[in-house]
Coordinates of C-alpha atoms and ligand atoms in Angstrom, one line a residue:
X1 CA 104.1 96.0 107.0
X2 CA 106.6 96.7 104.3
X3 CA 104.9 94.6 101.6
X4 CA 102.0 96.2 99.8
X5 CA 99.8 93.1 99.0
X6 CA 97.1 92.8 96.4
X7 CA 94.1 94.1 98.5
X8 CA 91.7 91.4 97.2
X9 CA 91.3 87.6 97.2
X10 CA 90.8 85.7 93.9
X11 CA 87.4 84.0 93.6
X12 CA 87.2 83.3 89.9
X13 CA 90.2 82.5 87.8
X14 CA 91.0 82.4 84.1
X15 CA 93.7 79.9 83.1
X16 CA 96.8 81.2 81.2
X17 CA 97.9 79.0 78.4
X18 CA 101.7 78.7 78.6
X19 CA 103.2 78.7 75.1
X20 CA 106.7 77.8 74.1
X21 CA 109.3 80.1 72.4
X22 CA 109.1 77.9 69.2
X23 CA 105.3 78.2 69.1
X24 CA 105.6 82.0 69.7
X25 CA 108.1 82.3 66.9
X26 CA 105.7 80.6 64.5
X27 CA 102.8 82.8 65.6
X28 CA 104.9 85.9 65.1
X29 CA 105.5 84.9 61.5
X30 CA 101.8 84.1 61.1
X31 CA 100.8 87.7 62.2
X32 CA 103.6 89.5 60.4
X33 CA 105.4 90.4 63.7
X34 CA 102.4 92.6 64.6
X35 CA 101.2 91.8 68.1
X36 CA 97.7 93.2 67.5
X37 CA 97.2 90.2 65.2
X38 CA 97.7 87.7 68.0
X39 CA 94.8 85.8 69.6
X40 CA 94.9 86.8 73.2
X41 CA 94.9 83.2 74.4
X42 CA 98.3 82.9 72.8
X43 CA 99.6 85.6 75.2
X44 CA 100.9 84.8 78.7
X45 CA 100.9 88.3 80.2
X46 CA 98.8 90.8 78.2
X47 CA 100.0 94.4 78.9
X48 CA 98.6 95.8 75.6
X49 CA 96.2 98.1 77.4
X50 CA 94.6 98.9 80.8
X51 CA 91.3 99.8 79.0
X52 CA 88.3 97.5 79.5
X53 CA 90.6 94.8 80.9
X54 CA 89.8 95.3 84.6
X55 CA 88.7 92.4 86.8
X56 CA 85.3 93.2 88.1
X57 CA 84.5 92.5 91.8
X58 CA 81.9 90.2 93.3
X59 CA 79.9 93.3 94.1
X60 CA 80.0 94.4 90.4
X61 CA 78.9 91.0 89.2
X62 CA 76.1 91.1 91.7
X63 CA 75.1 94.5 90.4
X64 CA 75.1 93.1 86.8
X65 CA 72.3 90.8 87.9
X66 CA 70.4 93.8 89.4
X67 CA 70.7 95.6 86.0
X68 CA 67.3 96.7 84.7
X69 CA 67.0 96.7 80.9
X70 CA 64.0 99.1 80.6
X71 CA 64.4 101.3 77.5
X72 CA 63.5 104.5 79.4
X73 CA 63.9 105.5 83.0
X74 CA 65.8 102.4 84.2
X75 CA 66.7 102.4 87.9
X76 CA 70.2 101.3 86.7
X77 CA 70.6 104.7 85.1
X78 CA 69.6 106.5 88.3
X79 CA 72.1 104.4 90.3
X80 CA 74.8 105.2 87.7
X81 CA 73.9 108.9 87.7
X82 CA 74.1 109.3 91.5
X83 CA 77.4 107.4 91.7
X84 CA 78.9 109.7 89.1
X85 CA 77.4 112.8 90.9
X86 CA 78.8 111.7 94.3
X87 CA 82.3 112.3 92.9
X88 CA 81.7 114.8 90.0
X89 CA 78.8 117.1 90.8
X90 CA 77.8 118.0 87.2
X91 CA 74.2 118.9 86.3
X92 CA 73.9 116.6 83.3
X93 CA 75.3 113.1 83.2
X94 CA 74.9 111.5 79.7
X95 CA 75.9 107.9 79.4
X96 CA 77.8 106.7 76.2
X97 CA 79.1 103.3 75.1
X98 CA 82.7 104.4 75.7
X99 CA 84.9 107.5 76.0
X100 CA 85.3 108.3 72.3
X101 CA 81.5 108.4 71.9
X102 CA 81.4 111.2 74.5
X103 CA 84.2 113.0 72.6
X104 CA 82.5 112.6 69.2
X105 CA 79.2 114.0 70.6
X106 CA 81.0 117.0 72.3
X107 CA 83.1 117.9 69.3
X108 CA 80.3 117.5 66.8
X109 CA 78.7 120.4 68.7
X110 CA 81.7 122.7 69.6
X111 CA 84.2 121.7 66.9
X112 CA 84.3 122.7 63.3
X113 CA 86.8 124.3 60.8
X114 CA 88.9 127.0 62.3
X115 CA 88.3 126.0 65.9
X116 CA 91.2 125.4 68.3
X117 CA 90.9 122.9 71.2
X118 CA 93.8 123.3 73.7
X119 CA 94.7 120.5 76.3
X120 CA 97.7 119.3 78.2
X121 CA 97.9 116.4 75.7
X122 CA 94.9 115.1 73.8
X123 CA 94.6 111.3 73.7
X124 CA 94.6 110.0 70.1
X125 CA 90.8 109.4 70.0
X126 CA 90.2 112.9 71.3
X127 CA 92.5 114.4 68.7
X128 CA 90.8 112.2 66.1
X129 CA 87.4 113.4 67.0
X130 CA 88.4 117.0 67.1
X131 CA 90.2 116.8 63.7
X132 CA 87.2 114.9 62.2
X133 CA 85.2 118.1 62.6
X134 CA 87.9 120.2 60.9
X135 CA 89.1 121.7 64.2
X136 CA 92.7 121.7 65.4
X137 CA 93.8 119.9 68.6
X138 CA 96.6 121.9 70.4
X139 CA 98.8 120.2 73.0
X140 CA 100.2 122.6 75.6
X141 CA 101.8 120.2 78.2
X142 CA 104.8 121.6 80.2
X143 CA 108.3 121.2 78.8
X144 CA 109.3 118.7 81.4
X145 CA 106.9 116.2 79.9
X146 CA 109.2 115.8 76.9
X147 CA 112.2 114.8 79.1
X148 CA 112.0 111.1 80.1
X149 CA 114.5 111.7 82.9
X150 CA 112.8 114.8 84.5
X151 CA 111.6 113.8 88.0
X152 CA 108.9 116.5 87.9
X153 CA 106.0 115.2 90.1
X154 CA 103.3 116.5 87.8
X155 CA 104.5 116.0 84.3
X156 CA 100.9 116.1 83.1
X157 CA 100.5 119.8 83.9
X158 CA 99.3 122.2 81.2
X159 CA 101.7 125.1 80.5
X160 CA 99.6 128.0 81.8
X161 CA 101.6 130.7 80.1
X162 CA 101.0 129.1 76.7
X163 CA 97.4 128.6 77.5
X164 CA 97.0 132.2 78.5
X165 CA 98.8 133.3 75.3
X166 CA 96.6 131.2 73.1
X167 CA 93.4 132.5 74.7
X168 CA 94.6 136.1 74.5
X169 CA 95.7 135.9 70.9
X170 CA 93.2 133.5 69.4
X171 CA 90.5 133.2 72.0
X172 CA 87.6 133.7 69.5
X173 CA 88.6 130.4 67.9
X174 CA 88.7 128.4 71.2
X175 CA 85.3 127.0 72.3
X176 CA 86.7 125.2 75.4
X177 CA 89.8 124.2 77.3
X178 CA 90.5 120.5 78.0
X179 CA 92.7 118.7 80.5
X180 CA 93.5 115.0 80.4
X181 CA 93.9 113.4 83.9
X182 CA 96.2 111.5 84.1
X183 CA 97.9 112.4 80.8
X184 CA 97.8 109.1 79.0
X185 CA 99.8 110.2 75.9
X186 CA 102.5 111.5 78.3
X187 CA 102.9 108.3 80.2
X188 CA 100.1 108.4 82.7
X189 CA 101.6 111.4 84.3
X190 CA 99.4 113.3 86.8
X191 CA 98.1 116.9 86.8
X192 CA 98.3 118.8 90.1
X193 CA 95.2 120.2 91.8
X194 CA 97.0 123.6 91.7
X195 CA 97.4 123.3 87.9
X196 CA 93.7 122.2 87.4
X197 CA 92.5 125.1 89.5
X198 CA 94.8 127.6 87.7
X199 CA 93.8 126.2 84.2
X200 CA 90.1 126.7 85.3
X201 CA 90.8 130.2 86.4
X202 CA 92.6 131.1 83.1
X203 CA 89.7 129.5 81.1
X204 CA 87.1 131.3 83.2
X205 CA 88.8 134.7 82.8
X206 CA 88.5 134.2 79.1
X207 CA 84.9 133.0 79.3
X208 CA 85.7 129.4 78.3
X209 CA 84.5 126.2 79.9
X210 CA 87.0 123.7 81.3
X211 CA 86.2 120.1 80.3
X212 CA 88.2 117.3 82.0
X213 CA 89.0 114.0 80.2
X214 CA 88.8 112.1 83.5
X215 CA 89.6 108.5 82.4
X216 CA 92.1 108.0 85.2
X217 CA 90.8 110.5 87.7
X218 CA 91.4 108.3 90.8
X219 CA 95.0 107.5 89.9
X220 CA 95.5 111.3 89.4
X221 CA 93.9 112.0 92.8
X222 CA 96.2 109.5 94.5
X223 CA 99.2 111.2 93.0
X224 CA 97.9 114.5 94.3
X225 CA 97.5 113.0 97.8
X226 CA 101.0 111.6 97.7
X227 CA 102.9 114.4 96.0
X228 CA 101.2 117.7 96.4
X229 CA 102.0 119.9 99.4
X230 CA 99.0 120.1 101.8
X231 CA 97.0 117.2 100.3
X232 CA 98.5 114.2 102.3
X233 CA 95.8 114.1 105.0
X234 CA 92.8 114.5 102.7
X235 CA 90.8 111.6 101.4
X236 CA 91.0 110.7 97.7
X237 CA 87.3 111.2 97.4
X238 CA 87.6 114.8 98.6
X239 CA 90.5 115.4 96.2
X240 CA 88.4 114.0 93.3
X241 CA 85.5 116.3 94.2
X242 CA 87.9 119.3 94.2
X243 CA 89.4 118.3 90.9
X244 CA 85.9 118.4 89.2
X245 CA 84.4 121.2 91.3
X246 CA 86.3 123.8 89.1
X247 CA 85.3 122.2 85.8
X248 CA 82.3 122.7 83.6
X249 CA 82.1 119.2 82.3
X250 CA 84.0 116.0 81.6
X251 CA 84.4 113.1 79.1
X252 CA 85.0 109.7 80.6
X253 CA 85.9 106.2 79.6
X254 CA 84.5 103.9 82.3
X255 CA 86.9 101.2 80.9
X256 CA 89.6 102.8 83.0
X257 CA 88.9 104.2 86.5
X258 CA 85.4 102.7 86.9
X259 CA 86.5 99.1 86.7
X260 CA 84.1 98.5 83.9
X261 CA 84.6 96.4 80.7
X262 CA 82.7 99.0 78.6
X263 CA 81.0 102.4 79.1
X264 CA 81.6 106.1 79.4
X265 CA 79.9 109.4 79.8
X266 CA 79.7 113.0 78.9
X267 CA 78.9 115.4 81.8
X268 CA 78.1 119.0 81.4
X269 CA 76.8 122.0 83.5
X270 CA 75.5 124.0 80.5
X271 CA 71.8 123.3 79.8
X272 CA 71.9 124.3 76.2
X273 CA 75.0 122.3 75.4
X274 CA 73.6 119.3 77.3
X275 CA 70.3 119.5 75.3
X276 CA 72.3 119.5 72.0
X277 CA 74.4 116.6 73.3
X278 CA 71.3 114.6 74.2
X279 CA 69.8 115.1 70.8
X280 CA 73.0 113.9 69.2
X281 CA 73.1 111.0 71.7
X282 CA 69.6 109.8 70.6
X283 CA 70.8 109.8 67.0
X284 CA 74.1 107.9 67.6
X285 CA 74.0 106.1 70.9
X286 CA 70.5 105.7 72.3
X287 CA 68.0 107.1 74.7
X288 CA 69.5 109.4 77.4
X289 CA 68.9 106.9 80.2
X290 CA 71.0 104.2 78.6
X291 CA 73.2 105.9 75.9
X292 CA 74.5 102.8 74.1
X293 CA 74.9 100.7 77.3
X294 CA 72.9 97.9 78.8
X295 CA 71.4 98.6 82.3
X296 CA 73.8 95.9 83.7
X297 CA 76.8 98.0 82.4
X298 CA 75.4 101.1 84.1
X299 CA 75.2 99.2 87.4
X300 CA 78.7 97.7 87.1
X301 CA 80.0 101.3 86.6
X302 CA 78.1 102.6 89.6
X303 CA 79.7 100.0 91.9
X304 CA 83.1 100.4 90.2
X305 CA 83.1 104.1 91.0
X306 CA 82.7 103.3 94.7
X307 CA 85.5 100.8 94.6
X308 CA 88.0 102.9 92.6
X309 CA 88.5 105.6 95.3
X310 CA 89.5 103.0 97.8
X311 CA 92.9 104.1 99.0
X312 CA 94.2 100.6 99.7
X313 CA 93.5 99.7 96.1
X314 CA 95.1 102.9 94.8
X315 CA 98.2 102.4 96.9
X316 CA 98.6 98.8 95.5
X317 CA 97.8 100.0 92.0
X318 CA 100.4 102.7 91.8
X319 CA 102.9 100.6 93.7
X320 CA 102.7 97.7 91.1
X321 CA 103.9 100.0 88.4
X322 CA 106.6 101.5 90.6
X323 CA 107.8 98.0 91.5
X324 CA 108.3 97.0 87.9
X325 CA 109.8 100.4 87.1
X326 CA 112.4 100.1 90.0
X327 CA 113.4 96.6 89.0
X328 CA 113.8 97.6 85.3
X329 CA 115.9 100.6 86.3
X330 CA 118.1 98.3 88.4
X331 CA 118.6 96.1 85.3
X332 CA 119.7 99.2 83.4
X333 CA 116.6 99.4 81.3
X334 CA 115.8 103.1 80.6
X335 CA 112.2 104.0 81.5
X336 CA 110.2 107.2 81.5
X337 CA 110.5 108.7 85.1
X338 CA 108.7 108.9 87.3
X339 CA 106.5 105.9 86.6
X340 CA 102.9 106.9 85.7
X341 CA 99.6 105.6 87.1
X342 CA 98.7 102.9 84.7
X343 CA 101.8 101.9 82.8
X344 CA 105.6 101.6 82.7
X345 CA 107.1 103.2 79.5
X346 CA 110.4 101.7 78.4
X347 CA 112.6 103.9 76.3
X348 CA 113.4 101.5 73.5
X349 CA 115.5 103.9 71.5
X350 CA 117.9 104.3 74.4
X351 CA 117.8 100.6 75.2
X352 CA 118.6 99.5 71.7
X353 CA 120.9 102.3 70.3
X354 CA 122.1 100.0 67.5
X355 CA 118.6 100.0 66.0
X356 CA 117.9 103.3 64.1
X357 CA 114.3 104.8 64.6
X358 CA 113.3 103.9 61.1
X359 CA 114.0 100.2 61.9
X360 CA 111.6 100.5 64.8
X361 CA 113.5 99.8 68.1
X362 CA 110.1 99.9 70.0
X363 CA 108.6 97.2 67.7
X364 CA 111.8 95.1 68.0
X365 CA 111.6 95.2 71.8
X366 CA 107.9 94.5 71.8
X367 CA 108.4 91.5 69.5
X368 CA 111.3 90.2 71.7
X369 CA 109.1 90.5 74.9
X370 CA 106.6 88.2 73.1
X371 CA 109.1 85.8 71.6
X372 CA 111.1 85.3 74.8
X373 CA 108.3 85.6 77.4
X374 CA 104.9 85.6 75.8
X375 CA 104.3 89.2 77.0
X376 CA 102.3 91.5 74.8
X377 CA 103.2 95.2 75.1
X378 CA 102.5 98.2 72.8
X379 CA 104.9 100.1 70.7
X380 CA 104.4 103.9 71.1
X381 CA 106.9 105.4 68.7
X382 CA 107.8 105.5 65.0
X383 CA 105.5 102.7 64.0
X384 CA 102.5 104.4 65.7
X385 CA 103.4 108.1 64.8
X386 CA 105.9 108.0 62.0
X387 CA 103.6 107.6 59.0
X388 CA 102.9 110.9 57.1
X389 CA 99.8 111.4 54.8
X390 CA 102.1 111.6 51.7
X391 CA 103.3 108.1 52.3
X392 CA 106.8 109.0 53.6
X393 CA 107.8 108.5 57.2
X394 CA 109.8 110.3 59.9
X395 CA 111.1 109.2 63.3
X396 CA 108.7 109.8 66.2
X397 CA 109.9 112.0 69.1
X398 CA 110.6 108.9 71.2
X399 CA 110.4 105.2 70.6
X400 CA 108.7 103.8 73.7
X401 CA 107.2 100.5 74.7
X402 CA 104.2 100.7 77.0
X403 CA 103.6 98.0 79.6
X404 CA 100.0 98.9 80.6
X405 CA 98.7 97.1 83.7
X406 CA 95.1 95.8 83.7
X407 CA 93.4 96.7 87.0
X408 CA 93.2 93.9 89.7
X409 CA 94.3 91.2 87.1
X410 CA 97.9 90.3 87.7
X411 CA 99.7 89.5 90.9
X412 CA 103.3 90.2 92.1
X413 CA 104.6 86.9 90.7
X414 CA 103.3 88.0 87.3
X415 CA 105.2 91.2 87.8
X416 CA 108.3 89.3 88.8
X417 CA 108.0 87.2 85.7
X418 CA 107.9 90.3 83.5
X419 CA 111.1 91.5 85.1
X420 CA 112.7 88.1 84.5
X421 CA 111.9 88.2 80.9
X422 CA 113.5 91.7 80.7
X423 CA 116.6 90.2 82.4
X424 CA 116.9 87.7 79.6
X425 CA 116.4 90.4 77.0
X426 CA 119.1 92.6 78.6
X427 CA 121.6 89.7 78.2
X428 CA 120.8 89.3 74.5
X429 CA 120.0 92.9 73.7
X430 CA 122.8 93.2 71.1
X431 CA 121.3 90.3 69.2
X432 CA 117.9 92.2 68.7
X433 CA 117.4 93.4 65.2
X434 CA 115.2 96.0 63.6
X435 CA 112.3 95.3 61.3
X436 CA 111.0 96.6 58.0
X437 CA 107.4 97.1 57.0
X438 CA 106.2 94.9 54.2
X439 CA 102.6 96.1 54.0
X440 CA 100.6 98.8 55.7
X441 CA 97.3 100.7 55.4
X442 CA 97.2 104.5 54.6
X443 CA 96.4 105.4 58.2
X444 CA 96.8 104.0 61.8
X445 CA 99.3 101.5 60.5
X446 CA 100.3 100.2 63.9
X447 CA 97.1 98.1 64.1
X448 CA 97.5 96.1 60.9
X449 CA 101.0 96.7 59.3
X450 CA 103.0 93.5 58.6
X451 CA 106.7 93.4 59.3
X452 CA 109.7 91.3 58.6
X453 CA 112.8 91.1 60.8
X454 CA 116.0 92.5 59.3
X455 CA 119.0 90.2 59.2
Ligands
LIG1 C1 93.0 109.6 78.1 C2 92.0 108.9 77.3 N1 90.9 109.5 76.8 C3 90.0 108.9 76.0 C4 90.1 107.6 75.8 C5 89.1 106.9 74.9 O1 88.2 106.0 75.6 P1 87.6 104.7 75.0 O2 88.6 103.8 74.6 O3 86.6 104.3 76.0 O4 86.8 105.2 73.8 C6 91.2 106.8 76.3 C7 91.3 105.4 76.0 O5 92.4 104.8 76.1 C8 92.1 107.5 77.1 O6 93.2 106.9 77.6

């Protein structure tokens, strides 16, 4: 069959409150045109993030009831540990309340002033946790990642020559090498198995461990199966095992590719490092068999990990984003190509050339999506990255709007609705205006800044 259907039936529903454009204009004024300020029940389609927003399955909800809340040695932990190990065979699996807690623990041990931590591209919490220790996060993604039109199948790959050079020239400052799969900051772009293996080989030759940020490991494995020569006939599960077999550890947010609403883990092979991490865990998260989670969360993750490697699901998952991407391209809306695993990124700077970067074309488009269709998306551009510590601002490299798809939540008609709202915005795009910031905090302004539309 040609149509790739949602491979699930809906058993529990959450009503969507349908707001009117007048109501949404009033709400935009109330929140200072910052979509983070909205109540989520005033949003029709919420594409702010794919993190923690998954719909859990009947099996996961059943597992929640099986959750055992013992402080130490809960069977929920052992089910969680064996589900992780079935895919990622690390010696030590340390649960945390979410991904950034795993990062904070790892970098509190290996970070510090003068240290350099290379990766393809660090996610912003990873970068933040590295920098909080005084270390420097170094992004070494391949050049094609910076070109929105490049059709490179693995735009998340790390530049091996630059990695080699860094390790050769400043190796004594580098405690480990990281790889983010898929590369969220770069648009959910995958890393090839060949690149993962080559990065591991370079790291090993220089005596450095390779740690994978595995948040979207299953989407990455699906892209490897579909795009990498020689991988088409292999199961996603085998590809996942190969991805992690060459690594020495991982950080994970279970809020992505484990279908959980909360959770994460740090996995390590090194006994000394793991002992230090567990000591830190007890200080900041909890006992090593629950690590900041309830037993029921650990059980939900264990089942989620079995479900996420289902190839019917992954085919539908990736196709949903491609479907929206193809329709937007047909409307003449420029997007980052090829479409990534968890989101479609719209190039707002190119879509709204009459709005200069310092008048925030990404924010203007995100506001228009909400005003005209009740869709909440996320600006990833000058609002997010343009603020400098001295209070001045610069244009970000790109002004993008991210449409992130929650897992198993929306149907094809929701996707068609998103495309229709874009059709409307394409017709009136010359009417869209920039914004100015009327108040902002000193850091991370995108969460709380207040705006005003320019006339
Ligand atoms: C690639 C990547 N790493 C780490 C994190 C942090 O995970 P968490 O939100 O669970 O702290 C995220 C979250 O979006 C992410 O996308």
